[in-house]
Each structure stands twice: as structure tokens, then as C-alpha cells.
GROMACS .gro file of C-alpha atoms in nm:
model
  142
    1MET     CA    1  11.536   0.527  -7.951
    2ASP     CA    2  11.412   0.551  -8.309
    3ALA     CA    3  11.046   0.630  -8.364
    4ASP     CA    4  11.002   0.329  -8.594
    5ARG     CA    5  11.124   0.079  -8.332
    6ARG     CA    6  10.922  -0.074  -8.053
    7GLN     CA    7  11.057  -0.266  -7.758
    8ASP     CA    8  10.848  -0.477  -7.522
    9GLY     CA    9  10.983  -0.516  -7.172
   10ARG     CA   10  11.307  -0.394  -7.023
   11THR     CA   11  11.610  -0.371  -7.248
   12ASP     CA   12  11.830  -0.524  -6.977
   13ASP     CA   13  11.624  -0.844  -7.010
   14LEU     CA   14  11.722  -0.881  -7.377
   15PHE     CA   15  12.004  -1.112  -7.480
   16LYS     CA   16  12.164  -1.212  -7.810
   17VAL     CA   17  12.135  -1.562  -7.953
   18SER     CA   18  12.317  -1.632  -8.280
   19GLY     CA   19  12.350  -1.257  -8.335
   20ILE     CA   20  11.976  -1.196  -8.293
   21TRP     CA   21  11.829  -1.002  -8.001
   22VAL     CA   22  11.586  -1.221  -7.806
   23SER     CA   23  11.324  -1.100  -7.564
   24PRO     CA   24  11.252  -1.353  -7.290
   25PHE     CA   25  10.890  -1.238  -7.297
   26GLU     CA   26  10.854  -1.353  -7.658
   27VAL     CA   27  10.991  -1.698  -7.573
   28GLU     CA   28  10.771  -1.715  -7.263
   29ALA     CA   29  10.462  -1.629  -7.470
   30ALA     CA   30  10.543  -1.914  -7.710
   31LEU     CA   31  10.594  -2.153  -7.418
   32LEU     CA   32  10.266  -2.047  -7.257
   33ALA     CA   33  10.084  -2.121  -7.582
   34HIS     CA   34  10.181  -2.489  -7.542
   35PRO     CA   35   9.895  -2.686  -7.381
   36SER     CA   36  10.119  -2.850  -7.117
   37VAL     CA   37  10.273  -2.527  -6.983
   38LEU     CA   38  10.104  -2.333  -6.703
   39GLU     CA   39  10.379  -2.080  -6.625
   40ALA     CA   40  10.714  -2.002  -6.785
   41ALA     CA   41  11.017  -1.781  -6.734
   42VAL     CA   42  11.316  -1.754  -6.965
   43VAL     CA   43  11.666  -1.636  -6.881
   44PRO     CA   44  11.997  -1.635  -7.069
   45ALA     CA   45  12.240  -1.917  -6.985
   46PRO     CA   46  12.583  -2.002  -7.125
   47ASP     CA   47  12.629  -2.327  -7.313
   48SER     CA   48  12.943  -2.542  -7.294
   49HIS     CA   49  13.118  -2.302  -7.536
   50GLY     CA   50  13.023  -1.991  -7.339
   51LEU     CA   51  12.760  -1.880  -7.592
   52ILE     CA   52  12.436  -1.742  -7.453
   53LYS     CA   53  12.121  -1.947  -7.516
   54PRO     CA   54  11.767  -1.935  -7.373
   55LYS     CA   55  11.694  -2.145  -7.065
   56ALA     CA   56  11.333  -2.197  -6.957
   57PHE     CA   57  11.188  -2.267  -6.616
   58ILE     CA   58  10.834  -2.400  -6.650
   59VAL     CA   59  10.548  -2.511  -6.431
   60LEU     CA   60  10.341  -2.784  -6.594
   61ARG     CA   61   9.962  -2.775  -6.597
   62GLU     CA   62   9.765  -2.996  -6.360
   63GLY     CA   63   9.779  -3.350  -6.493
   64GLY     CA   64  10.092  -3.269  -6.690
   65GLY     CA   65  10.300  -3.462  -6.441
   66SER     CA   66  10.604  -3.347  -6.252
   67ALA     CA   67  10.867  -3.473  -6.493
   68LEU     CA   68  10.969  -3.362  -6.837
   69SER     CA   69  10.983  -3.660  -7.070
   70ARG     CA   70  11.203  -3.653  -7.378
   71SER     CA   71  10.892  -3.649  -7.602
   72LEU     CA   72  10.737  -3.354  -7.415
   73TYR     CA   73  11.068  -3.166  -7.429
   74GLU     CA   74  11.091  -3.225  -7.806
   75ASP     CA   75  10.726  -3.121  -7.850
   76ILE     CA   76  10.777  -2.796  -7.656
   77LYS     CA   77  11.101  -2.725  -7.843
   78LEU     CA   78  10.934  -2.779  -8.182
   79HIS     CA   79  10.636  -2.566  -8.078
   80VAL     CA   80  10.862  -2.270  -7.989
   81LYS     CA   81  11.067  -2.311  -8.308
   82ARG     CA   82  10.753  -2.303  -8.521
   83THR     CA   83  10.600  -2.014  -8.327
   84ILE     CA   84  10.887  -1.766  -8.304
   85GLY     CA   85  11.195  -1.903  -8.480
   86PRO     CA   86  11.450  -2.183  -8.463
   87TRP     CA   87  11.720  -1.986  -8.279
   88LYS     CA   88  11.491  -1.876  -7.993
   89TYR     CA   89  11.386  -2.213  -7.850
   90PRO     CA   90  11.506  -2.289  -7.497
   91ARG     CA   91  11.808  -2.519  -7.504
   92TRP     CA   92  11.734  -2.626  -7.148
   93ILE     CA   93  11.397  -2.666  -6.980
   94GLU     CA   94  11.378  -2.706  -6.606
   95ILE     CA   95  11.054  -2.812  -6.439
   96VAL     CA   96  10.983  -2.630  -6.113
   97ASP     CA   97  10.692  -2.641  -5.868
   98SER     CA   98  10.663  -2.262  -5.879
   99LEU     CA   99  10.845  -1.958  -6.010
  100PRO     CA  100  10.993  -1.701  -5.772
  101LYS     CA  101  10.762  -1.399  -5.761
  102THR     CA  102  10.727  -1.066  -5.588
  103ALA     CA  103  10.432  -0.984  -5.363
  104THR     CA  104  10.260  -0.835  -5.669
  105GLY     CA  105  10.308  -1.151  -5.876
  106LYS     CA  106  10.597  -1.045  -6.102
  107ILE     CA  107  10.849  -1.316  -6.182
  108GLN     CA  108  11.188  -1.255  -6.021
  109ARG     CA  109  11.411  -1.342  -6.315
  110PHE     CA  110  11.723  -1.232  -6.129
  111LYS     CA  111  11.677  -1.531  -5.898
  112LEU     CA  112  11.648  -1.764  -6.197
  113ARG     CA  113  11.955  -1.609  -6.363
  114THR     CA  114  12.150  -1.661  -6.041
  115ALA     CA  115  12.027  -2.020  -6.012
  116GLY     CA  116  12.111  -2.088  -6.378
  117ALA     CA  117  12.461  -1.944  -6.341
  118ALA     CA  118  12.525  -2.154  -6.031
  119GLN     CA  119  12.450  -2.470  -6.224
  120PRO     CA  120  12.602  -2.464  -6.575
  121PRO     CA  121  12.453  -2.718  -6.817
  122ALA     CA  122  12.643  -3.036  -6.889
  123ALA     CA  123  12.839  -3.021  -7.211
  124LYS     CA  124  12.650  -3.181  -7.498
  125ALA     CA  125  12.426  -3.375  -7.261
  126LYS     CA  126  12.121  -3.535  -7.417
  127THR     CA  127  11.980  -3.694  -7.106
  128ARG     CA  128  11.781  -3.597  -6.801
  129VAL     CA  129  11.989  -3.450  -6.522
  130ARG     CA  130  11.869  -3.439  -6.162
  131SER     CA  131  11.894  -3.090  -6.021
  132PRO     CA  132  12.027  -3.050  -5.665
  133ARG     CA  133  11.843  -2.718  -5.627
  134PRO     CA  134  11.533  -2.719  -5.407
  135GLY     CA  135  11.210  -2.698  -5.605
  136ALA     CA  136  11.373  -2.811  -5.928
  137LYS     CA  137  11.270  -3.146  -6.066
  138ASP     CA  138  11.425  -3.210  -6.405
  139LEU     CA  139  11.669  -3.051  -6.644
  140ILE     CA  140  11.692  -3.162  -7.002
  141HIS     CA  141  11.969  -3.030  -7.222
  142ALA     CA  142  11.930  -3.020  -7.599
   0.00000   0.00000   0.00000
């Protein structure tokens, strides 16, 4: 590793989007800066063309409701684009009651990656999709 480079987090968590390395922690920090988001986790997920894009699992703040409206999705997407860049925004946002965590409180991203791989996003969908997975409420695809 070069002395002039700095990497936050584990390198095996990084993934490429449009030829740019993306850290899920950077996307999560941008999501957490949104007033409606209480918790967030980001994992790579393939789109309908097999390209890797960010997928977010979020817990909404109290009073934020349990569903992700189209306007809230667009607001979160725009917030992330403005905060960290247009290629890093999550293409899919899934609302969950809670994120899987270890006994020490670390998010278990491997469980989210497995869940995301088991349910590929609908091709070019622009509507809300009901998730059959327990604990998942809504999935909106960009």
C-alpha cells in the first residue's frame, strides 16, 4: 500500500461502480446524514445488466413511517448524489425494521449481501415491489 493512500474499512467491502471504487461506509455516512434515516447499510448488488451498483438497507427514524414513498426515495437519492457523487447513490433502497448485527453491534453485511443476491432487482422497475423476505417492507428500484 502506498504511503500517500488511505483506505477506510476493509478492502473486501469495496466495490466498483462505473469504474470508480466505492466504499459502502462512505455511502452509509451520506445516508445517515439524511434526517429520515436512523441506520443504514450498503452492499453491492447486480442490476439487470449484471453491473454492480449500491443497494441500501435502511431503518427510518421514529415518525418516518414504515414505507418508502417515491418522494422520500428521490429525496434520499438526491441527498447522496449531492453529498458524495452521482455514481455512488443507492439504486435500490429497502426499508427494514432492523439491520442484522453481531453481539457487539457491528452490522453483518454478509447477511445483507446474501439476501440481496437471493432477490435480484426487477429489470428497469420504477415502482414499489413487495419483498417476500421477513423484516423487509419495501424495495424501490431506480
